[in-house]
Tab-separated table of C-alpha atoms and ligand atoms in Angstrom:
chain	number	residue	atom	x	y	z
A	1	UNK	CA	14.134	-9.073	-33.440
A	2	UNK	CA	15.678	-8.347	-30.149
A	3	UNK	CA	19.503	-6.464	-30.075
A	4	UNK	CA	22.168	-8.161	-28.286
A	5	UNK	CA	23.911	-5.402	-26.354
A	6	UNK	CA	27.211	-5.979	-23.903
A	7	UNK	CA	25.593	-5.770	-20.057
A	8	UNK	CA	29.160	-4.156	-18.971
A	9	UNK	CA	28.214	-1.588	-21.753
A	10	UNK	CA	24.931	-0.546	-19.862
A	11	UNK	CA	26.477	-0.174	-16.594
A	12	UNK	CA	28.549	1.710	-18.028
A	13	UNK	CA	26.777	3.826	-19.708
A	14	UNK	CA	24.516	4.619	-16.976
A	15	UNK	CA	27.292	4.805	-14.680
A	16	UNK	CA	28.760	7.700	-16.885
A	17	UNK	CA	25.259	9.443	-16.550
A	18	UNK	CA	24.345	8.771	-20.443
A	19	UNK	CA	20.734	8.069	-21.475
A	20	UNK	CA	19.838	4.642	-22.203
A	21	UNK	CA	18.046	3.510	-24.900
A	22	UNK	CA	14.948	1.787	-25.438
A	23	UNK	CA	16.687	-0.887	-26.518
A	24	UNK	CA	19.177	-1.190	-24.294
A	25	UNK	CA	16.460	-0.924	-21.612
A	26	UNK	CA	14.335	-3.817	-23.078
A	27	UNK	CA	17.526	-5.750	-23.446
A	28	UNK	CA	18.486	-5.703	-19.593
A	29	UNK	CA	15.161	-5.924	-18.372
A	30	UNK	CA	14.259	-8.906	-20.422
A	31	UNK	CA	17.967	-10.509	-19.879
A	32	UNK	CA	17.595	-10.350	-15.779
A	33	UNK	CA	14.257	-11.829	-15.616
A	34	UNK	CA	15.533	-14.849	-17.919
A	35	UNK	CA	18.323	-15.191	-15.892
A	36	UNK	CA	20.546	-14.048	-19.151
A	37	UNK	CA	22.203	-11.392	-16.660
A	38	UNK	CA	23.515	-11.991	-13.034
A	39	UNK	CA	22.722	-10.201	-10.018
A	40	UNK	CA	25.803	-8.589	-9.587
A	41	UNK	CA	25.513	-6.607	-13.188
A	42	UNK	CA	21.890	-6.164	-11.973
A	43	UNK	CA	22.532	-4.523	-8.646
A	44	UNK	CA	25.428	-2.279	-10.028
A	45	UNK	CA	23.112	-0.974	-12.851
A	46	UNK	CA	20.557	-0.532	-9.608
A	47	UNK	CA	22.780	1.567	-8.144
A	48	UNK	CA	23.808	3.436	-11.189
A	49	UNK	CA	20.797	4.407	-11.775
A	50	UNK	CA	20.113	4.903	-8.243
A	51	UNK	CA	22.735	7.505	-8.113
A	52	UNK	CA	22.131	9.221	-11.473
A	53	UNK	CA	18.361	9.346	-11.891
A	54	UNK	CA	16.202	8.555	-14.998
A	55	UNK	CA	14.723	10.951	-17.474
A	56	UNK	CA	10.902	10.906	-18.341
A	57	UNK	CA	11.409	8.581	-21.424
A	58	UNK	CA	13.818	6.068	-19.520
A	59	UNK	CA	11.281	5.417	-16.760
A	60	UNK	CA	8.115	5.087	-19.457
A	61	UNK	CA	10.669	2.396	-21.316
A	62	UNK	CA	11.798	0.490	-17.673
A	63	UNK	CA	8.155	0.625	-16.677
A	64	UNK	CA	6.892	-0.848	-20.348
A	65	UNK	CA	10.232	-3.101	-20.159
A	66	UNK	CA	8.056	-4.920	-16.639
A	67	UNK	CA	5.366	-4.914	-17.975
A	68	UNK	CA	6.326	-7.108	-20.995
A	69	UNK	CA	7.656	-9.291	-18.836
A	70	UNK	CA	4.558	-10.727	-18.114
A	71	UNK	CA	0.994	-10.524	-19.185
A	72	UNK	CA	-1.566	-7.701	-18.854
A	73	UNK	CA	-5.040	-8.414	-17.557
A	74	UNK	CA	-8.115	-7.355	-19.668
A	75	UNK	CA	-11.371	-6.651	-18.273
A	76	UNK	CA	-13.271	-6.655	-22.271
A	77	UNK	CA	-15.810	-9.003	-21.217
A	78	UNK	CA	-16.789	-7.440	-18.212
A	79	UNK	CA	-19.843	-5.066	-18.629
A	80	UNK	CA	-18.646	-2.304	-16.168
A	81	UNK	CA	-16.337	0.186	-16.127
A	82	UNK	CA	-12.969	-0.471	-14.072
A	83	UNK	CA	-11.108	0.814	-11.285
A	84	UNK	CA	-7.993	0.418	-8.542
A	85	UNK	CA	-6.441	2.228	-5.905
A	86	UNK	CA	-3.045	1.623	-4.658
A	87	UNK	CA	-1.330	2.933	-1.336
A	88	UNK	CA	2.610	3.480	-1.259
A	89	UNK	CA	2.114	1.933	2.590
A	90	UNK	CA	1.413	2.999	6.107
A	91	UNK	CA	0.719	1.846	9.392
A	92	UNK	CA	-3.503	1.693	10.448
A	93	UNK	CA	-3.753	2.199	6.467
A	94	UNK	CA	-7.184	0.125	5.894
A	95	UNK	CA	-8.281	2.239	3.267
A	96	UNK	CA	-8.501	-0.087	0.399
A	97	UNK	CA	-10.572	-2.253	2.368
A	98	UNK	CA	-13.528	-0.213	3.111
A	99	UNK	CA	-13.368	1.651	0.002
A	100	UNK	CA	-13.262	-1.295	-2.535
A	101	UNK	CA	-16.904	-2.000	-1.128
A	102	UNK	CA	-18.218	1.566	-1.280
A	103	UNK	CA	-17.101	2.464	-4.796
A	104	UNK	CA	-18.149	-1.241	-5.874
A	105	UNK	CA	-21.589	-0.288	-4.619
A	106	UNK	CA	-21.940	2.292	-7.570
A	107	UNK	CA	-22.058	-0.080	-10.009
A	108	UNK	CA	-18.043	0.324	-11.113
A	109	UNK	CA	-16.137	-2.470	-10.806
A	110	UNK	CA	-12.325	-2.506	-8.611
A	111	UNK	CA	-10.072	-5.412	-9.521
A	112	UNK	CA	-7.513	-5.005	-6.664
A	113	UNK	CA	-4.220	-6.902	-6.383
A	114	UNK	CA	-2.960	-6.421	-3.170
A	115	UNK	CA	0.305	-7.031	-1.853
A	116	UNK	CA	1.194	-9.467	1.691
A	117	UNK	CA	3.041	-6.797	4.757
A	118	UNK	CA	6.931	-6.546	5.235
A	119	UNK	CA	8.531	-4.673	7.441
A	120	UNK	CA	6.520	-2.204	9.834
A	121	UNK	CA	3.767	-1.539	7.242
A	122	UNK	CA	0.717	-4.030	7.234
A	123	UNK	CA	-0.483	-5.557	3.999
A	124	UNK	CA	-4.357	-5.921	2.643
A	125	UNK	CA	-4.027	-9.732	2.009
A	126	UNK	CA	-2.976	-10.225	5.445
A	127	UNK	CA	-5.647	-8.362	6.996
A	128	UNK	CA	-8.244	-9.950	4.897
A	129	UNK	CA	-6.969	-13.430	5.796
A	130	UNK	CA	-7.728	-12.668	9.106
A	131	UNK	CA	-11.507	-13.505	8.615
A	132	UNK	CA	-11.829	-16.874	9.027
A	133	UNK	CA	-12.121	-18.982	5.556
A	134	UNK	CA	-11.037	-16.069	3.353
A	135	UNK	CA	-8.893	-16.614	0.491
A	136	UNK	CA	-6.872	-14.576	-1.760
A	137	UNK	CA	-5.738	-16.969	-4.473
A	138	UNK	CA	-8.164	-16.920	-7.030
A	139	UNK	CA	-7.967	-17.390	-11.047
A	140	UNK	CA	-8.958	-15.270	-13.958
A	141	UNK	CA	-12.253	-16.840	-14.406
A	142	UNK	CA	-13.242	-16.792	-10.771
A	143	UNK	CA	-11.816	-12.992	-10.843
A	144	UNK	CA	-14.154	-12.123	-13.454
A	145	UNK	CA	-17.451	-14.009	-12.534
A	146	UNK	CA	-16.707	-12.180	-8.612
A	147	UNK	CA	-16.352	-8.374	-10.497
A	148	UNK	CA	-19.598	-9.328	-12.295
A	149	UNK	CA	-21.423	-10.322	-9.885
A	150	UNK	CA	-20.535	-8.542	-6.479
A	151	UNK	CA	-18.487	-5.634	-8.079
A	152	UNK	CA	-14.930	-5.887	-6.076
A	153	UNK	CA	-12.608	-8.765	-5.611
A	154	UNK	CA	-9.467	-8.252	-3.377
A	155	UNK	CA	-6.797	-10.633	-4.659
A	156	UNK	CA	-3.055	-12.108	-4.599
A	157	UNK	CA	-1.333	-10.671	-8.186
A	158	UNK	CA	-0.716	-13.996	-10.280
A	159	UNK	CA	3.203	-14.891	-10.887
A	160	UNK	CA	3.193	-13.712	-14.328
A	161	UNK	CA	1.980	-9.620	-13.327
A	162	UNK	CA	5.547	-7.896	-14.018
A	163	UNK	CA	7.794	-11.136	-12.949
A	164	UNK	CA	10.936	-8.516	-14.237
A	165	UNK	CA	9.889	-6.332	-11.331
A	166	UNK	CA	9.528	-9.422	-8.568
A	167	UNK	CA	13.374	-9.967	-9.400
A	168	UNK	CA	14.578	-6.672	-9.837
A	169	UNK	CA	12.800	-5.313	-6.455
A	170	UNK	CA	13.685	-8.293	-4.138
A	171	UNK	CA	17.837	-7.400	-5.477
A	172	UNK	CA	16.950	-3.903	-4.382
A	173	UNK	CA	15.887	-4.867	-1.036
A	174	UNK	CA	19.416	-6.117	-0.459
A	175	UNK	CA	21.253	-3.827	-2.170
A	176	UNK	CA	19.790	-0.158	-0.396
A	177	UNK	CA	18.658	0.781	-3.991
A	178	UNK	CA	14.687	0.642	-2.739
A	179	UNK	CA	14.262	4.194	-1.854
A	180	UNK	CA	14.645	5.598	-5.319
A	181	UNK	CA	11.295	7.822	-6.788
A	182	UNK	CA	12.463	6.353	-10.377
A	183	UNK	CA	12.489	2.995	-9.142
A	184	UNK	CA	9.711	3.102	-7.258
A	185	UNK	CA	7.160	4.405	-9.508
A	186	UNK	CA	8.199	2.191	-12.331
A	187	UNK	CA	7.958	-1.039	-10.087
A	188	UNK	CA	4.464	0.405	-8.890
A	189	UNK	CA	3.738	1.264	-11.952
A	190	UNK	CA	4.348	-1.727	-14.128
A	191	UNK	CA	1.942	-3.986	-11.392
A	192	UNK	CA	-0.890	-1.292	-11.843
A	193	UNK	CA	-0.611	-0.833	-15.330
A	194	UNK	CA	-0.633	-4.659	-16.150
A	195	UNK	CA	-3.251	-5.230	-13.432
A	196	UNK	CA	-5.457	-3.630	-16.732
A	197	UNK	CA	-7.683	-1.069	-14.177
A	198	UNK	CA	-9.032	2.039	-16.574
A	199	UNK	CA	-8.431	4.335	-13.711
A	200	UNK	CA	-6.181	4.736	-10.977
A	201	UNK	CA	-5.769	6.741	-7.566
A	202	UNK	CA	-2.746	6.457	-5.585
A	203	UNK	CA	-2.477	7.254	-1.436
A	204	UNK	CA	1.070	8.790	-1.473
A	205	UNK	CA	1.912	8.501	1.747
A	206	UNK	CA	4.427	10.753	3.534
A	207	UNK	CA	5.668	10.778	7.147
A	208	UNK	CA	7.446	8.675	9.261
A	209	UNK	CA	5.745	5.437	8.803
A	210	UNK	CA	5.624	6.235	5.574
A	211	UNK	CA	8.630	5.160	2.164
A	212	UNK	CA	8.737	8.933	1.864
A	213	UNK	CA	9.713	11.287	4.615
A	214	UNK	CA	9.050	14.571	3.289
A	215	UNK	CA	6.548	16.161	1.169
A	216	UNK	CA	9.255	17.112	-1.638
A	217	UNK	CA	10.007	13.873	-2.793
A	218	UNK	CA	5.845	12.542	-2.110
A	219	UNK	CA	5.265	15.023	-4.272
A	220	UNK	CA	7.823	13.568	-7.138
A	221	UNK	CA	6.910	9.853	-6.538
A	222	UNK	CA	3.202	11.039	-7.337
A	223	UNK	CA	3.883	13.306	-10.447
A	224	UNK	CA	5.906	10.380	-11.766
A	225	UNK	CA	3.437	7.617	-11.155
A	226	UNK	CA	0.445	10.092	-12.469
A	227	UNK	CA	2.490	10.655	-15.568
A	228	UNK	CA	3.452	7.261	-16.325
A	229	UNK	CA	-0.721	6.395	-16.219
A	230	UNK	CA	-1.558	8.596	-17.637
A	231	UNK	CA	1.159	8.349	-20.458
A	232	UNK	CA	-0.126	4.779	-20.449
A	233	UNK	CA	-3.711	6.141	-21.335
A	234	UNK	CA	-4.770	4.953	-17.686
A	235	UNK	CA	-6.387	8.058	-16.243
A	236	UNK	CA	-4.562	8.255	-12.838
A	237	UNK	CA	-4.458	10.741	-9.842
A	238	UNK	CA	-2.699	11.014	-6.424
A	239	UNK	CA	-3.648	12.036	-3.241
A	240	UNK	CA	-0.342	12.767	-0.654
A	241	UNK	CA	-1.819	11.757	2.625
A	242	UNK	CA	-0.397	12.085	6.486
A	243	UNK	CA	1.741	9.331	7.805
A	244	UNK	CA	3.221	10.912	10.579
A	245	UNK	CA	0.986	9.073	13.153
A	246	UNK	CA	-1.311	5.843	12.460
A	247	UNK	CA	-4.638	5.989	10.227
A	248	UNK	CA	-7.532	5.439	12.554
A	249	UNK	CA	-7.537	3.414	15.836
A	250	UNK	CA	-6.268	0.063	15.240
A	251	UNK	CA	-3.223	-1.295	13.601
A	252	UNK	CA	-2.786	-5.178	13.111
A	253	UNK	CA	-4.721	-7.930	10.782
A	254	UNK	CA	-7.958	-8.637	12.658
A	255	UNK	CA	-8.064	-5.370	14.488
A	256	UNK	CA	-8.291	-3.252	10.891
A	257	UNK	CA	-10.671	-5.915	9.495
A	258	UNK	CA	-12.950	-4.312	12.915
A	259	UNK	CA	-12.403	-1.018	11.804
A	260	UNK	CA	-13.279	-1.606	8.717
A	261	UNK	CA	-16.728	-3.019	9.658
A	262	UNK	CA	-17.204	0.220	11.448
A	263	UNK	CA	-16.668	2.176	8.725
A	264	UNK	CA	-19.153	-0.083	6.738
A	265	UNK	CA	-21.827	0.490	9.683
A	266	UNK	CA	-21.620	3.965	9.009
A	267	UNK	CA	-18.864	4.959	11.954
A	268	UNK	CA	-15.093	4.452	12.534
A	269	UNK	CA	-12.442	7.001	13.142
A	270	UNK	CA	-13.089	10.559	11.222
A	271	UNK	CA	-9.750	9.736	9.182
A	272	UNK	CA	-10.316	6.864	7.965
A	273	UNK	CA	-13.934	7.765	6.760
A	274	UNK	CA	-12.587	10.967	5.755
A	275	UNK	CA	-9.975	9.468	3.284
A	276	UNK	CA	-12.354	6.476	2.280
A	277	UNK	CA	-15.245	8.875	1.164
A	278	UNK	CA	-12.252	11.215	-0.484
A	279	UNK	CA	-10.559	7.979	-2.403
A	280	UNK	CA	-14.053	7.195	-3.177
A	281	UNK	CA	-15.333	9.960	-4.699
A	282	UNK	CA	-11.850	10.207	-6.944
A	283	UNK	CA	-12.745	6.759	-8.325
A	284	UNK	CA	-16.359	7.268	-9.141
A	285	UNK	CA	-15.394	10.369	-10.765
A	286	UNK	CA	-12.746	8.606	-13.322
A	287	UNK	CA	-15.070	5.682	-13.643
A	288	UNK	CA	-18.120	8.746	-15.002
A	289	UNK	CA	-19.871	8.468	-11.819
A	290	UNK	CA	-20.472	12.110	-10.965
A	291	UNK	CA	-21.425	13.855	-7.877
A	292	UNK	CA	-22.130	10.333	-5.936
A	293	UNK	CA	-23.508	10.417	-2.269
A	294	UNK	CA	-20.813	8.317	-0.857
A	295	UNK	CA	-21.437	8.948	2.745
A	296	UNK	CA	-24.838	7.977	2.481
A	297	UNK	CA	-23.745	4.190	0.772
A	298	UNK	CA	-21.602	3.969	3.995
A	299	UNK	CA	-24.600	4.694	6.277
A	300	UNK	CA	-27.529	3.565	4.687
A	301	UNK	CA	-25.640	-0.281	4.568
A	302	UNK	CA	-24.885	-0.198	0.608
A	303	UNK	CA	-21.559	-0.676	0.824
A	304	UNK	CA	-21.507	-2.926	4.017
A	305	UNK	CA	-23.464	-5.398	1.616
A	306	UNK	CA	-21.047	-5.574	-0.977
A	307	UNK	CA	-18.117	-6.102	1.346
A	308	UNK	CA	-20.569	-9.144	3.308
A	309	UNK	CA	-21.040	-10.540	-0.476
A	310	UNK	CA	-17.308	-9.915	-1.531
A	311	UNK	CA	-16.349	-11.987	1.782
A	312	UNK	CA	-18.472	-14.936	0.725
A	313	UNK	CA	-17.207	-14.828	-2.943
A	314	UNK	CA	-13.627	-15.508	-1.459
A	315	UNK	CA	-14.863	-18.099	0.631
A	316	UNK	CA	-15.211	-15.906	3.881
A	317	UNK	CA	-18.061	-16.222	6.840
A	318	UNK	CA	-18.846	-12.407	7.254
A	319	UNK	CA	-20.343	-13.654	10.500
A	320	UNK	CA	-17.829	-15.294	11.961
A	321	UNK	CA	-16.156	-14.115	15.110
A	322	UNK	CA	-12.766	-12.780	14.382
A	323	UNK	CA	-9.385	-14.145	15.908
A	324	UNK	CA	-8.442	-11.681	19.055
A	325	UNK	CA	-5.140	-12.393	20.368
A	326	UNK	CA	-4.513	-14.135	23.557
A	327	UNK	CA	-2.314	-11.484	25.623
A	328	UNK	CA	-2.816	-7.815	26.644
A	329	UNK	CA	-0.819	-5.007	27.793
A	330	UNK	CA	-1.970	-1.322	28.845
A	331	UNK	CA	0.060	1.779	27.891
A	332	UNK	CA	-0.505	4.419	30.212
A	333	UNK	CA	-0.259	8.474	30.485
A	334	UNK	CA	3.164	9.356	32.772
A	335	UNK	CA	1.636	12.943	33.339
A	336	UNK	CA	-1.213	14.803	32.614
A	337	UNK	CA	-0.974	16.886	29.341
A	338	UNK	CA	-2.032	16.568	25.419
A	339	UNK	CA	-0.673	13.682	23.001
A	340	UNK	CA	1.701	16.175	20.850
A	341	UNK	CA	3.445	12.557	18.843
A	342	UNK	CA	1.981	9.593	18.724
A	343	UNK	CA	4.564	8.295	15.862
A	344	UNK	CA	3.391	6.187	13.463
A	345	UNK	CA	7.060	4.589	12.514
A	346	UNK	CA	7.366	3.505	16.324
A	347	UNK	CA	3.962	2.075	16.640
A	348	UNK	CA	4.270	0.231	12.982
A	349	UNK	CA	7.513	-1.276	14.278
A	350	UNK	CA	5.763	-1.722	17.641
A	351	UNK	CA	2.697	-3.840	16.041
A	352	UNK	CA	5.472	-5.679	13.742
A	353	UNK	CA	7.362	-6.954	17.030
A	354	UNK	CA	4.078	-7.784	18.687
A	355	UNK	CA	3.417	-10.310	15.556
A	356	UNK	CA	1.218	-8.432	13.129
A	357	UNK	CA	3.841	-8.716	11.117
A	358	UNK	CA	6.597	-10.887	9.258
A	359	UNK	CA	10.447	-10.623	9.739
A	360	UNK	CA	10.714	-12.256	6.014
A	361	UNK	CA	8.890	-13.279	3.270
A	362	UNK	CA	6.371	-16.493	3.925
A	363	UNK	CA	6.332	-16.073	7.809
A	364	UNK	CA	3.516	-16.426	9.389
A	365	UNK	CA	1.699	-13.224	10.767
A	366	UNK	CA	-0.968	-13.902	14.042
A	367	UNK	CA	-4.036	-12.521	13.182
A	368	UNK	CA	-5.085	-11.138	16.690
A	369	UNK	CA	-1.482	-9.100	17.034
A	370	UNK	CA	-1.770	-5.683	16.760
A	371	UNK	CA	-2.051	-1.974	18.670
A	372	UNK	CA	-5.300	-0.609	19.989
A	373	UNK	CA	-4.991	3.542	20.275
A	374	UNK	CA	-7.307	4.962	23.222
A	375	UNK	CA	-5.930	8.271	22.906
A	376	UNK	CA	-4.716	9.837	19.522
A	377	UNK	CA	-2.906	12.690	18.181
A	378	UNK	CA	-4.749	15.869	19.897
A	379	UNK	CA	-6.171	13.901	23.260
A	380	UNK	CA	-5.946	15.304	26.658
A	381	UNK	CA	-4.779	13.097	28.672
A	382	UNK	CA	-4.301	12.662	32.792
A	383	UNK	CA	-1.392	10.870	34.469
A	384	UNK	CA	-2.441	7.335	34.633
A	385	UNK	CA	-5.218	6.670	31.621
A	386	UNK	CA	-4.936	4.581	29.211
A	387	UNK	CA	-3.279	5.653	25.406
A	388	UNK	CA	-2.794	2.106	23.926
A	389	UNK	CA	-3.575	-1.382	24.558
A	390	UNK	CA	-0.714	-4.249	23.215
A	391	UNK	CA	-2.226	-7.455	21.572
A	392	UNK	CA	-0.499	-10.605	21.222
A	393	UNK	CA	-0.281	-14.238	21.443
A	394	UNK	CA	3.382	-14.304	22.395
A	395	UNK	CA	3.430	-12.116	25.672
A	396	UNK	CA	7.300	-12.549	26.054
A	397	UNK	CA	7.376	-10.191	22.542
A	398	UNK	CA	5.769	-7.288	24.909
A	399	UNK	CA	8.865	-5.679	25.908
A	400	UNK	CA	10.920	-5.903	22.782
A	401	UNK	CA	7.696	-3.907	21.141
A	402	UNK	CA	7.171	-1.322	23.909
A	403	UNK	CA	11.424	-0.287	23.394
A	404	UNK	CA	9.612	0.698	19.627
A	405	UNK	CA	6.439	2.210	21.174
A	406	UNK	CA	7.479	4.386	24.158
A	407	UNK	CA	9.504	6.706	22.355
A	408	UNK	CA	6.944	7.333	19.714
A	409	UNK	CA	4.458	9.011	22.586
A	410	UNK	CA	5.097	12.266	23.925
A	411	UNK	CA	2.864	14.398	26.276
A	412	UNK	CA	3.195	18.566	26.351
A	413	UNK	CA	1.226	21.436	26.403
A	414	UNK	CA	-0.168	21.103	23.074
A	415	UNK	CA	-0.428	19.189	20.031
A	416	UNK	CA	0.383	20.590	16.281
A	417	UNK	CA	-2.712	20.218	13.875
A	418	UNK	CA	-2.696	17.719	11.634
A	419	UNK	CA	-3.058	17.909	8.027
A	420	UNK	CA	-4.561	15.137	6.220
A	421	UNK	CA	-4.357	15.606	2.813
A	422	UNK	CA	-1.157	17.448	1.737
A	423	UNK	CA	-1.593	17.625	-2.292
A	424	UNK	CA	-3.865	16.232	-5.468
A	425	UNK	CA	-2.027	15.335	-7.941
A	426	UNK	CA	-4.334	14.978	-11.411
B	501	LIG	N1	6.276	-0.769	-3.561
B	501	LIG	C1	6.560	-1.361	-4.741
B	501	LIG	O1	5.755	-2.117	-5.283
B	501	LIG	N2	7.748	-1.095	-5.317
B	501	LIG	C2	8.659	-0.275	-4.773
B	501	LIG	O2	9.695	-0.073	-5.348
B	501	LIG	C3	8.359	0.330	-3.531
B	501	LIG	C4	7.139	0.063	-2.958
């Protein structure tokens, strides 16, 4: 039997800095996403909380709260262990892509729900659309059959994983209360948890092109989000990554998908392989796959024929050519010198204005958009050469994305080292 509680009184109350209850907490929650309680109540008890916090046990009851909102997958008929990784968002971040194939080609299966790109950070569905005839809408049954068979399916979450947290985030996005750890970890959380995984690793990201700017508050988000899986008796670990310039060499929807298929031939950038075998290995481990070669899988074609199988499950051609966009544009050196910045917020915002990405939800994204990087973080450079090349298909967007871009490069003496992995969180 569900308590009727006054909404004003929960503002309130939260407003005051007071604790809320379970109840209370299942009472909102439940009320908003039936439409029981406005936006306006909603957004003021954002901000509430927003400017007051949440302890422990409020963020385990908001995160159960979105979960119940909707339904929770189950894997019980599947034969093989399960496991998902999730990245807070970056700009270059392929990981999930390659590494969905590599730990798949253990024998462990990876159910992954991705989300679409907004803003300056690129999203995994979009990317993966990029190959021609791939889709990302694909039923339960299908779901399971795909795991069974090929090991990793890379799908569009259903309407009915955490609908409470669809609502509440998209009032958030209007109302400034996004960047809040609370809030974030129990939205993440609430989609990871009722996506059903046994195990999860998260990619805290932390930079400029990253949600979280400094490694304080990475940090927090992870603890949280470890806690809450863990607390949820998902085992669940963190890894707090780099974002202060782009993952790899490529940034855009077909141009990651290319990367990617390096990194399945046994290349790609050091980073990205770096990370992918790291992720990796933190998967197989959960999933009680112990000491596993994962370099070897990426160069001995293992994984590379997982991902070609997982393409043709979702209707894909792995053969096919992908799009390439039909407009170029060279960045070049001004003096000779070593790339000291090569920012990854001004090149995310850069690819994003060249049309990798959407303005608002249900644009359309061009495939072949995107940022090609010659000459990363570190590279010695001479007046003249070639650091990035542009892509698009709407040439008169070149300017508006190079006001983003030139900023973000600067030339000195030296560069500053860059460290990869910050933290593990377990
Ligand atoms: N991603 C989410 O899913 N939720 C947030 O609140 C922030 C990032």
């Amino acid at each position: 039997m569900s308590q009727h509680f006054d909404a004003v009184d929960v503002i309130a109350a939260k407003r005051d800095g007071r604790e809320l209850s379970t109840a209370e907490t299942n009472y909102v929650i439940a009320a908003y996403t039936r439409g029981k309680i406005g936006d306006e109540q909603f957004a003021a008890l954002n901000m509430a909380i927003y400017l007051n916090g949440m302890t422990r046990r409020e963020i385990v009851d908001w995160t159960n709260a979105m979960i119940d909102s909707g339904t929770r997958m189950t894997y019980g008929g599947l034969s093989k262990v399960t496991t998902d990784k999730h990245s807070t968002g970056g700009v270059g971040d392929k990981l999930s892509l390659p590494l969905g194939s590599l730990v798949a080609s253990f024998g462990v299966a990876v159910p992954m729900l991705s989300g679409r790109g907004l803003g300056h950070t690129g999203g995994t569905l979009d990317k993966l659309e990029a190959i021609p005839g791939f889709t990302v809408d694909i039923d339960s049954t299908r779901m399971m059959q795909v795991l069974d068979e090929v090991g990793v399916i890379i799908a569009a979450a259903g309407a009915d994983l955490a609908p409470a947290d669809k609502r509440i985030y998209a009032l958030r996005d209007i109302t400034a209360t996004v960047d809040c750890v609370p809030l974030i970890a129990s939205s993440i959380m609430s989609k990871k948890i009722a996506a059903g995984a046994d195990s999860l690793v998260f990619d805290v990201k932390v930079g400029t092109g990253a949600f979280m700017k400094n490694l304080d508050q990475a940090r927090e988000l992870g603890r949280t989000m470890v806690d809450l899986g863990n607390d949820a008796g998902v085992t669940t670990r963190a890894l707090i990554t780099d974002m202060n310039t782009p993952l790899g060499l490529k940034i855009g929807n077909a141009l990651e998908i290319e990367e990617t298929l390096d990194v399945l031939a046994g290349g790609g950038p050091a980073d990205v392989v770096e990370l992918t075998c790291r992720f990796a290995r933190e998967m197989l481990e959960m999933a009680g796959v112990a000491d596993a070669d994962v370099e070897a899988a990426l160069k001995d074609g293992r994984a590379m024929d997982t991902w070609r199988a997982m393409v043709k499950a979702q209707g894909g051609d792995p053969d096919a050519p992908l799009p390439k966009a039909t407009d170029t544009h060279e960045v070049v050196a001004e003096k000779d010198g070593v790339i000291s910045q090569l920012d990854a917020l001004a090149l995310g915002v850069g690819s994003w204005r060249l049309g990798a990405g959407r303005a608002k939800k249900g644009d359309p994204v061009q495939a072949g958009a995107g940022i090609e990087i010659h000459a990363p973080l570190g590279t010695k450079v001479r007046a003249g050469q070639k650091i990035l090349t542009l892509h698009t298909d709407t040439p008169e967007r070149f300017e508006h994305a190079l006001e983003a871009i030139t900023p973000g490069i600067t030339i000195s003496e030296d560069a500053p080292e860059r460290v990869l992995v910050h933290d593990r969180i377990a």
